[in-house]
PDB file of C-alpha atoms in Angstrom:
ATOM      1  CA  ALA A   1      -6.521   7.854 -14.034  1.00 83.00           C
ATOM      2  CA  GLN A   2      -7.173   8.811 -10.198  1.00 89.00           C
ATOM      3  CA  THR A   3      -4.375  10.968  -8.201  1.00 94.00           C
ATOM      4  CA  VAL A   4      -4.170  11.069  -4.379  1.00 97.00           C
ATOM      5  CA  THR A   5      -1.909  13.894  -2.882  1.00 97.00           C
ATOM      6  CA  GLN A   6      -0.831  15.043   0.203  1.00 97.00           C
ATOM      7  CA  SER A   7       1.119  17.962   0.813  1.00 96.00           C
ATOM      8  CA  GLN A   8       3.000  17.920   4.029  1.00 96.00           C
ATOM      9  CA  PRO A   9       6.027  15.541   3.477  1.00 96.00           C
ATOM     10  CA  GLU A  10       6.838  16.215   7.335  1.00 97.00           C
ATOM     11  CA  MET A  11       4.735  16.448  10.325  1.00 97.00           C
ATOM     12  CA  SER A  12       5.526  16.969  13.820  1.00 97.00           C
ATOM     13  CA  VAL A  13       3.145  16.613  16.985  1.00 98.00           C
ATOM     14  CA  GLN A  14       4.086  16.740  20.760  1.00 98.00           C
ATOM     15  CA  GLU A  15       2.991  13.730  22.968  1.00 97.00           C
ATOM     16  CA  ALA A  16      -0.861  13.753  24.057  1.00 97.00           C
ATOM     17  CA  GLU A  17      -1.699  16.506  21.336  1.00 98.00           C
ATOM     18  CA  THR A  18      -3.348  16.197  18.593  1.00 98.00           C
ATOM     19  CA  VAL A  19      -2.465  16.698  14.723  1.00 98.00           C
ATOM     20  CA  THR A  20      -4.274  16.203  11.238  1.00 98.00           C
ATOM     21  CA  LEU A  21      -2.558  15.322   8.121  1.00 98.00           C
ATOM     22  CA  SER A  22      -4.117  15.951   4.545  1.00 98.00           C
ATOM     23  CA  CYS A  23      -4.755  14.560   1.680  1.00 98.00           C
ATOM     24  CA  THR A  24      -6.785  15.390  -1.776  1.00 98.00           C
ATOM     25  CA  TYR A  25      -7.828  13.059  -4.193  1.00 98.00           C
ATOM     26  CA  ASP A  26      -9.170  13.142  -8.104  1.00 96.00           C
ATOM     27  CA  THR A  27     -11.600  10.931  -9.394  1.00 95.00           C
ATOM     28  CA  SER A  28     -14.450  11.098 -11.785  1.00 93.00           C
ATOM     29  CA  GLU A  29     -15.482   8.058  -9.890  1.00 92.00           C
ATOM     30  CA  SER A  30     -18.790   8.694  -7.786  1.00 90.00           C
ATOM     31  CA  ASP A  31     -17.982   5.296  -5.668  1.00 90.00           C
ATOM     32  CA  TYR A  32     -14.858   4.413  -4.082  1.00 93.00           C
ATOM     33  CA  TYR A  33     -12.784   3.750  -0.956  1.00 93.00           C
ATOM     34  CA  LEU A  34     -10.002   6.082   0.644  1.00 95.00           C
ATOM     35  CA  PHE A  35      -7.793   4.513   3.070  1.00 95.00           C
ATOM     36  CA  TRP A  36      -4.890   5.966   5.242  1.00 97.00           C
ATOM     37  CA  TYR A  37      -2.222   3.299   6.113  1.00 96.00           C
ATOM     38  CA  LYS A  38       0.785   3.542   8.221  1.00 97.00           C
ATOM     39  CA  GLN A  39       4.199   1.856   7.773  1.00 95.00           C
ATOM     40  CA  PRO A  40       6.459   2.308  10.406  1.00 94.00           C
ATOM     41  CA  PRO A  41      10.236   1.693  10.493  1.00 91.00           C
ATOM     42  CA  SER A  42       9.866  -2.022   9.949  1.00 91.00           C
ATOM     43  CA  ARG A  43       8.226  -0.919   6.851  1.00 91.00           C
ATOM     44  CA  GLN A  44       4.911  -3.258   7.417  1.00 93.00           C
ATOM     45  CA  MET A  45       1.516  -1.313   5.950  1.00 94.00           C
ATOM     46  CA  ILE A  46      -0.698  -1.445   8.799  1.00 94.00           C
ATOM     47  CA  LEU A  47      -4.589   0.051   8.068  1.00 93.00           C
ATOM     48  CA  VAL A  48      -5.376   2.695  10.077  1.00 96.00           C
ATOM     49  CA  ILE A  49      -8.912   3.990   9.133  1.00 95.00           C
ATOM     50  CA  ARG A  50     -10.933   3.543   5.914  1.00 94.00           C
ATOM     51  CA  GLN A  51     -14.056   5.213   4.659  1.00 95.00           C
ATOM     52  CA  GLU A  52     -16.592   4.270   1.778  1.00 92.00           C
ATOM     53  CA  ALA A  53     -17.616   7.062  -0.063  1.00 93.00           C
ATOM     54  CA  TYR A  54     -20.885   6.674   0.127  1.00 91.00           C
ATOM     55  CA  LYS A  55     -20.838   7.027   3.489  1.00 90.00           C
ATOM     56  CA  GLN A  56     -21.728  10.597   4.877  1.00 88.00           C
ATOM     57  CA  GLN A  57     -20.475   9.558   7.910  1.00 94.00           C
ATOM     58  CA  ASN A  58     -16.854   9.994   9.095  1.00 96.00           C
ATOM     59  CA  ALA A  59     -15.203   6.883   9.863  1.00 95.00           C
ATOM     60  CA  THR A  60     -13.387   6.605  13.098  1.00 96.00           C
ATOM     61  CA  GLU A  61     -10.850   4.092  14.626  1.00 94.00           C
ATOM     62  CA  ASN A  62      -9.989   4.548  18.921  1.00 96.00           C
ATOM     63  CA  ARG A  63      -7.918   8.006  18.464  1.00 97.00           C
ATOM     64  CA  PHE A  64      -8.254   8.046  14.788  1.00 98.00           C
ATOM     65  CA  SER A  65     -10.856  10.058  12.720  1.00 97.00           C
ATOM     66  CA  VAL A  66     -11.245  11.529   8.756  1.00 98.00           C
ATOM     67  CA  ASN A  67     -12.687  14.332   7.793  1.00 97.00           C
ATOM     68  CA  PHE A  68     -13.953  13.476   4.774  1.00 97.00           C
ATOM     69  CA  GLN A  69     -15.306  16.068   2.409  1.00 96.00           C
ATOM     70  CA  LYS A  70     -16.746  14.345  -0.748  1.00 95.00           C
ATOM     71  CA  ALA A  71     -17.445  17.461  -2.740  1.00 95.00           C
ATOM     72  CA  ALA A  72     -14.005  19.204  -1.873  1.00 96.00           C
ATOM     73  CA  LYS A  73     -12.710  15.676  -2.024  1.00 97.00           C
ATOM     74  CA  SER A  74     -10.175  15.594   0.907  1.00 97.00           C
ATOM     75  CA  PHE A  75      -9.808  13.171   3.520  1.00 97.00           C
ATOM     76  CA  SER A  76      -7.864  14.412   6.508  1.00 98.00           C
ATOM     77  CA  LEU A  77      -6.823  12.098   9.289  1.00 98.00           C
ATOM     78  CA  LYS A  78      -6.761  13.719  12.426  1.00 98.00           C
ATOM     79  CA  ILE A  79      -4.497  11.612  15.548  1.00 98.00           C
ATOM     80  CA  SER A  80      -5.690  12.787  18.921  1.00 98.00           C
ATOM     81  CA  ASP A  81      -3.620  12.235  21.912  1.00 98.00           C
ATOM     82  CA  SER A  82      -0.700  11.357  20.346  1.00 98.00           C
ATOM     83  CA  GLN A  83       1.713   8.705  21.313  1.00 97.00           C
ATOM     84  CA  LEU A  84       5.283   7.680  20.661  1.00 97.00           C
ATOM     85  CA  GLY A  85       4.309   4.809  18.595  1.00 96.00           C
ATOM     86  CA  ASP A  86       2.125   6.391  16.272  1.00 97.00           C
ATOM     87  CA  ALA A  87       5.624   8.334  14.682  1.00 97.00           C
ATOM     88  CA  ALA A  88       5.417   6.396  11.015  1.00 97.00           C
ATOM     89  CA  MET A  89       4.951   7.676   7.391  1.00 97.00           C
ATOM     90  CA  TYR A  90       1.234   7.959   6.653  1.00 98.00           C
ATOM     91  CA  PHE A  91      -0.121   7.219   3.307  1.00 97.00           C
ATOM     92  CA  CYS A  92      -3.304   8.418   1.834  1.00 98.00           C
ATOM     93  CA  ALA A  93      -5.016   5.932  -0.418  1.00 96.00           C
ATOM     94  CA  TYR A  94      -7.883   5.531  -2.954  1.00 95.00           C
ATOM     95  CA  ARG A  95      -9.307   2.057  -4.113  1.00 93.00           C
ATOM     96  CA  SER A  96     -12.107   2.222  -7.104  1.00 91.00           C
ATOM     97  CA  ALA A  97     -15.178   0.054  -6.209  1.00 87.00           C
ATOM     98  CA  ARG A  98     -15.621  -0.319  -9.981  1.00 82.00           C
ATOM     99  CA  SER A  99     -15.977  -4.547  -9.854  1.00 73.00           C
ATOM    100  CA  GLY A 100     -12.936  -6.462  -9.820  1.00 74.00           C
ATOM    101  CA  ASN A 101     -10.206  -6.169  -7.174  1.00 78.00           C
ATOM    102  CA  THR A 102      -9.046  -3.015  -7.831  1.00 86.00           C
ATOM    103  CA  PRO A 103      -5.487  -1.453  -6.576  1.00 89.00           C
ATOM    104  CA  LEU A 104      -4.958   0.976  -3.995  1.00 92.00           C
ATOM    105  CA  VAL A 105      -3.086   4.367  -5.632  1.00 94.00           C
ATOM    106  CA  PHE A 106      -1.047   5.568  -2.964  1.00 96.00           C
ATOM    107  CA  GLY A 107       0.367   9.369  -2.254  1.00 96.00           C
ATOM    108  CA  LYS A 108       3.365  10.130  -2.020  1.00 95.00           C
ATOM    109  CA  GLY A 109       2.914   9.798   2.235  1.00 96.00           C
ATOM    110  CA  THR A 110       3.761  11.921   5.368  1.00 97.00           C
ATOM    111  CA  ARG A 111       6.457  11.217   7.639  1.00 97.00           C
ATOM    112  CA  LEU A 112       4.495  12.210  11.433  1.00 98.00           C
ATOM    113  CA  SER A 113       7.431  12.834  14.171  1.00 97.00           C
ATOM    114  CA  VAL A 114       6.007  12.255  17.820  1.00 98.00           C
ATOM    115  CA  ILE A 115       8.068  14.772  20.035  1.00 97.00           C
ATOM    116  CA  ALA A 116       8.164  13.120  23.872  1.00 95.00           C
TER     117      ALA A 116
ATOM    118  CA  GLY B   1      -6.827 -12.049  11.497  1.00 68.00           C
ATOM    119  CA  ALA B   2      -5.304 -12.103   7.847  1.00 82.00           C
ATOM    120  CA  VAL B   3      -1.569 -12.934   7.491  1.00 90.00           C
ATOM    121  CA  VAL B   4       0.836 -12.191   4.920  1.00 94.00           C
ATOM    122  CA  SER B   5       4.361 -13.136   4.385  1.00 95.00           C
ATOM    123  CA  GLN B   6       7.129 -12.355   1.684  1.00 97.00           C
ATOM    124  CA  HIS B   7      10.089 -14.305   1.508  1.00 97.00           C
ATOM    125  CA  PRO B   8      13.137 -13.453   1.954  1.00 97.00           C
ATOM    126  CA  SER B   9      12.529 -10.426   3.963  1.00 96.00           C
ATOM    127  CA  ARG B  10      16.266  -9.488   1.806  1.00 96.00           C
ATOM    128  CA  VAL B  11      18.387  -9.938  -0.646  1.00 97.00           C
ATOM    129  CA  ILE B  12      21.405  -8.997  -1.558  1.00 97.00           C
ATOM    130  CA  CYS B  13      22.627 -10.501  -5.799  1.00 95.00           C
ATOM    131  CA  LYS B  14      25.156  -9.813  -8.099  1.00 96.00           C
ATOM    132  CA  SER B  15      24.516  -7.686 -11.375  1.00 97.00           C
ATOM    133  CA  GLY B  16      22.722 -10.126 -14.451  1.00 96.00           C
ATOM    134  CA  THR B  17      21.366 -12.369 -11.905  1.00 97.00           C
ATOM    135  CA  SER B  18      18.091 -13.506 -11.038  1.00 97.00           C
ATOM    136  CA  VAL B  19      15.761 -13.096  -8.164  1.00 97.00           C
ATOM    137  CA  LYS B  20      12.680 -14.239  -6.538  1.00 97.00           C
ATOM    138  CA  ILE B  21      10.660 -13.242  -4.065  1.00 97.00           C
ATOM    139  CA  GLU B  22       8.145 -15.204  -2.545  1.00 97.00           C
ATOM    140  CA  CYS B  23       4.443 -13.695  -1.760  1.00 96.00           C
ATOM    141  CA  ARG B  24       2.009 -16.123   0.629  1.00 95.00           C
ATOM    142  CA  SER B  25      -0.769 -15.688   2.263  1.00 93.00           C
ATOM    143  CA  LEU B  26      -0.936 -17.930   5.323  1.00 94.00           C
ATOM    144  CA  ASP B  27      -4.628 -18.249   6.441  1.00 90.00           C
ATOM    145  CA  PHE B  28      -6.555 -17.388   3.794  1.00 89.00           C
ATOM    146  CA  GLN B  29      -7.003 -18.401  -0.420  1.00 90.00           C
ATOM    147  CA  ALA B  30      -6.163 -15.381  -2.050  1.00 89.00           C
ATOM    148  CA  THR B  31      -8.126 -14.449  -5.316  1.00 85.00           C
ATOM    149  CA  THR B  32      -5.531 -11.472  -6.191  1.00 89.00           C
ATOM    150  CA  MET B  33      -2.190 -10.634  -5.622  1.00 92.00           C
ATOM    151  CA  PHE B  34      -0.493  -6.875  -6.244  1.00 94.00           C
ATOM    152  CA  TRP B  35       3.128  -6.304  -6.323  1.00 97.00           C
ATOM    153  CA  TYR B  36       3.913  -2.686  -5.599  1.00 96.00           C
ATOM    154  CA  ARG B  37       7.452  -1.244  -5.597  1.00 96.00           C
ATOM    155  CA  GLN B  38       8.774   1.219  -3.045  1.00 94.00           C
ATOM    156  CA  PHE B  39      11.746   3.745  -3.592  1.00 88.00           C
ATOM    157  CA  PRO B  40      13.374   5.064  -0.737  1.00 84.00           C
ATOM    158  CA  LYS B  41      11.413   7.925   1.149  1.00 82.00           C
ATOM    159  CA  GLN B  42       8.797   7.466  -2.061  1.00 87.00           C
ATOM    160  CA  SER B  43       5.375   5.913  -2.196  1.00 91.00           C
ATOM    161  CA  LEU B  44       4.519   2.548  -2.993  1.00 94.00           C
ATOM    162  CA  MET B  45       3.865   2.199  -6.625  1.00 94.00           C
ATOM    163  CA  LEU B  46       2.122  -0.264  -8.271  1.00 95.00           C
ATOM    164  CA  MET B  47       3.768  -2.977 -10.334  1.00 96.00           C
ATOM    165  CA  ALA B  48       0.737  -5.390 -11.134  1.00 95.00           C
ATOM    166  CA  THR B  49      -2.018  -7.314 -10.535  1.00 92.00           C
ATOM    167  CA  SER B  50      -1.873 -10.863  -9.981  1.00 90.00           C
ATOM    168  CA  ASN B  51      -4.915 -13.459 -10.449  1.00 87.00           C
ATOM    169  CA  GLU B  52      -4.787 -17.031  -9.328  1.00 83.00           C
ATOM    170  CA  GLY B  53      -4.243 -18.965 -12.674  1.00 82.00           C
ATOM    171  CA  SER B  54      -4.089 -15.870 -14.629  1.00 84.00           C
ATOM    172  CA  LYS B  55      -1.527 -13.983 -16.461  1.00 87.00           C
ATOM    173  CA  ALA B  56      -0.515 -10.790 -14.272  1.00 92.00           C
ATOM    174  CA  THR B  57      -1.609  -7.461 -15.441  1.00 93.00           C
ATOM    175  CA  TYR B  58       1.230  -5.015 -15.688  1.00 95.00           C
ATOM    176  CA  GLU B  59       1.282  -1.263 -15.230  1.00 94.00           C
ATOM    177  CA  GLN B  60       2.214   0.714 -18.058  1.00 93.00           C
ATOM    178  CA  GLY B  61       5.777   1.058 -17.435  1.00 93.00           C
ATOM    179  CA  VAL B  62       6.988  -1.888 -15.953  1.00 95.00           C
ATOM    180  CA  GLU B  63       8.720  -4.774 -18.257  1.00 94.00           C
ATOM    181  CA  LYS B  64       6.730  -7.847 -17.923  1.00 92.00           C
ATOM    182  CA  ASP B  65       9.522  -9.519 -19.504  1.00 94.00           C
ATOM    183  CA  LYS B  66      12.046  -8.704 -16.648  1.00 96.00           C
ATOM    184  CA  PHE B  67       9.449  -8.961 -13.474  1.00 97.00           C
ATOM    185  CA  LEU B  68       8.094 -12.273 -14.005  1.00 96.00           C
ATOM    186  CA  ILE B  69       4.913 -12.764 -12.472  1.00 95.00           C
ATOM    187  CA  ASN B  70       3.138 -16.118 -11.149  1.00 91.00           C
ATOM    188  CA  HIS B  71       0.326 -17.040  -9.250  1.00 89.00           C
ATOM    189  CA  ALA B  72       0.046 -20.399  -9.294  1.00 83.00           C
ATOM    190  CA  SER B  73      -1.818 -21.292  -6.358  1.00 90.00           C
ATOM    191  CA  LEU B  74      -4.618 -19.097  -4.214  1.00 90.00           C
ATOM    192  CA  THR B  75      -1.414 -18.965  -1.461  1.00 93.00           C
ATOM    193  CA  LEU B  76       1.355 -18.057  -3.735  1.00 94.00           C
ATOM    194  CA  SER B  77       2.461 -15.505  -5.894  1.00 94.00           C
ATOM    195  CA  THR B  78       5.855 -15.151  -6.855  1.00 95.00           C
ATOM    196  CA  LEU B  79       7.743 -11.925  -8.491  1.00 97.00           C
ATOM    197  CA  THR B  80      11.211 -13.107  -9.829  1.00 97.00           C
ATOM    198  CA  VAL B  81      13.266 -10.227 -11.346  1.00 97.00           C
ATOM    199  CA  THR B  82      15.620 -11.390 -14.161  1.00 96.00           C
ATOM    200  CA  SER B  83      18.944  -9.999 -15.247  1.00 96.00           C
ATOM    201  CA  ALA B  84      18.928  -7.899 -12.396  1.00 96.00           C
ATOM    202  CA  HIS B  85      20.366  -4.160 -12.039  1.00 96.00           C
ATOM    203  CA  PRO B  86      21.361  -1.639  -9.404  1.00 96.00           C
ATOM    204  CA  GLU B  87      18.290   0.508 -10.465  1.00 95.00           C
ATOM    205  CA  ASP B  88      15.911  -2.788  -9.826  1.00 96.00           C
ATOM    206  CA  SER B  89      17.486  -2.196  -5.937  1.00 96.00           C
ATOM    207  CA  SER B  90      14.083  -1.413  -4.216  1.00 96.00           C
ATOM    208  CA  PHE B  91      12.007  -2.531  -1.748  1.00 96.00           C
ATOM    209  CA  TYR B  92       9.158  -4.794  -2.963  1.00 97.00           C
ATOM    210  CA  ILE B  93       6.002  -5.487  -1.102  1.00 97.00           C
ATOM    211  CA  CYS B  94       2.399  -8.203  -2.272  1.00 96.00           C
ATOM    212  CA  SER B  95      -0.737  -7.556  -0.971  1.00 95.00           C
ATOM    213  CA  ALA B  96      -3.296  -9.815  -1.004  1.00 92.00           C
ATOM    214  CA  SER B  97      -7.226 -10.330  -1.175  1.00 86.00           C
ATOM    215  CA  ARG B  98      -9.420 -12.772  -0.327  1.00 79.00           C
ATOM    216  CA  GLY B  99     -12.125 -12.278  -2.968  1.00 71.00           C
ATOM    217  CA  ALA B 100     -12.638 -10.452  -6.328  1.00 64.00           C
ATOM    218  CA  GLY B 101     -14.010  -7.210  -5.565  1.00 66.00           C
ATOM    219  CA  SER B 102     -12.968  -3.737  -4.463  1.00 61.00           C
ATOM    220  CA  THR B 103     -14.715  -4.248  -0.913  1.00 69.00           C
ATOM    221  CA  ASP B 104     -12.456  -6.821  -0.105  1.00 73.00           C
ATOM    222  CA  THR B 105      -9.278  -5.705   2.030  1.00 81.00           C
ATOM    223  CA  GLN B 106      -6.055  -6.058   1.006  1.00 87.00           C
ATOM    224  CA  TYR B 107      -2.962  -7.571   3.596  1.00 91.00           C
ATOM    225  CA  PHE B 108      -0.175  -6.460   3.184  1.00 95.00           C
ATOM    226  CA  GLY B 109       3.375  -8.639   3.540  1.00 95.00           C
ATOM    227  CA  PRO B 110       6.117  -6.930   5.470  1.00 95.00           C
ATOM    228  CA  GLY B 111       7.972  -6.249   2.081  1.00 96.00           C
ATOM    229  CA  THR B 112      11.967  -7.691   0.718  1.00 97.00           C
ATOM    230  CA  ARG B 113      14.462  -5.182  -0.099  1.00 96.00           C
ATOM    231  CA  LEU B 114      16.912  -6.528  -3.138  1.00 97.00           C
ATOM    232  CA  THR B 115      19.989  -4.910  -3.407  1.00 97.00           C
ATOM    233  CA  VAL B 116      21.333  -5.592  -6.824  1.00 97.00           C
ATOM    234  CA  LEU B 117      25.349  -4.742  -6.776  1.00 96.00           C
TER     235      LEU B 117
END
């Protein structure tokens, strides 16, 4: 079974600064997808960024980028120019690329605080 | 965009009663829906995978007779918590995918907070 580990229960960052959230995962599969989801106080899950394992290029979405190290099974999220609205729980998630509609496996989350 | 709704957003019920939670895909047909449970300050744990027209597949440790899942149409899945107890109090979240493959994006509903007194 796949597992996802987020070793930072809480992080904080000054507004406009950069912060990196860590995520490692364990799998024996070679093809899969990795995600970062944001869960604000409203509890609505919001997709932040997605990475296909077969792609070497790191995904980026505006201020959000990832550092995907497949050999190390590491998938960190970098948030640049942090904004107050970035404060939320961030979950790293894994999804198998095997046939069929596979579910997401989530890490325990990192609570990010943004300091004005 | 793809929108998934859940109803109710929060519900309080007495111990021993049953509660039904609806998950609807509003602007797309969902071949597969997933039900997750989230305890306070914890992660989302998959409860079951629901495919339209077939029986749900439950994760190990999830009682299928207690958490009844029905996916009768391509836009609606329901989760019924039967004979609810205080330990069933939690946040329940559904997600839905258009297609039947792992490349299909999962869209999340806003969740339902269940409190059992």
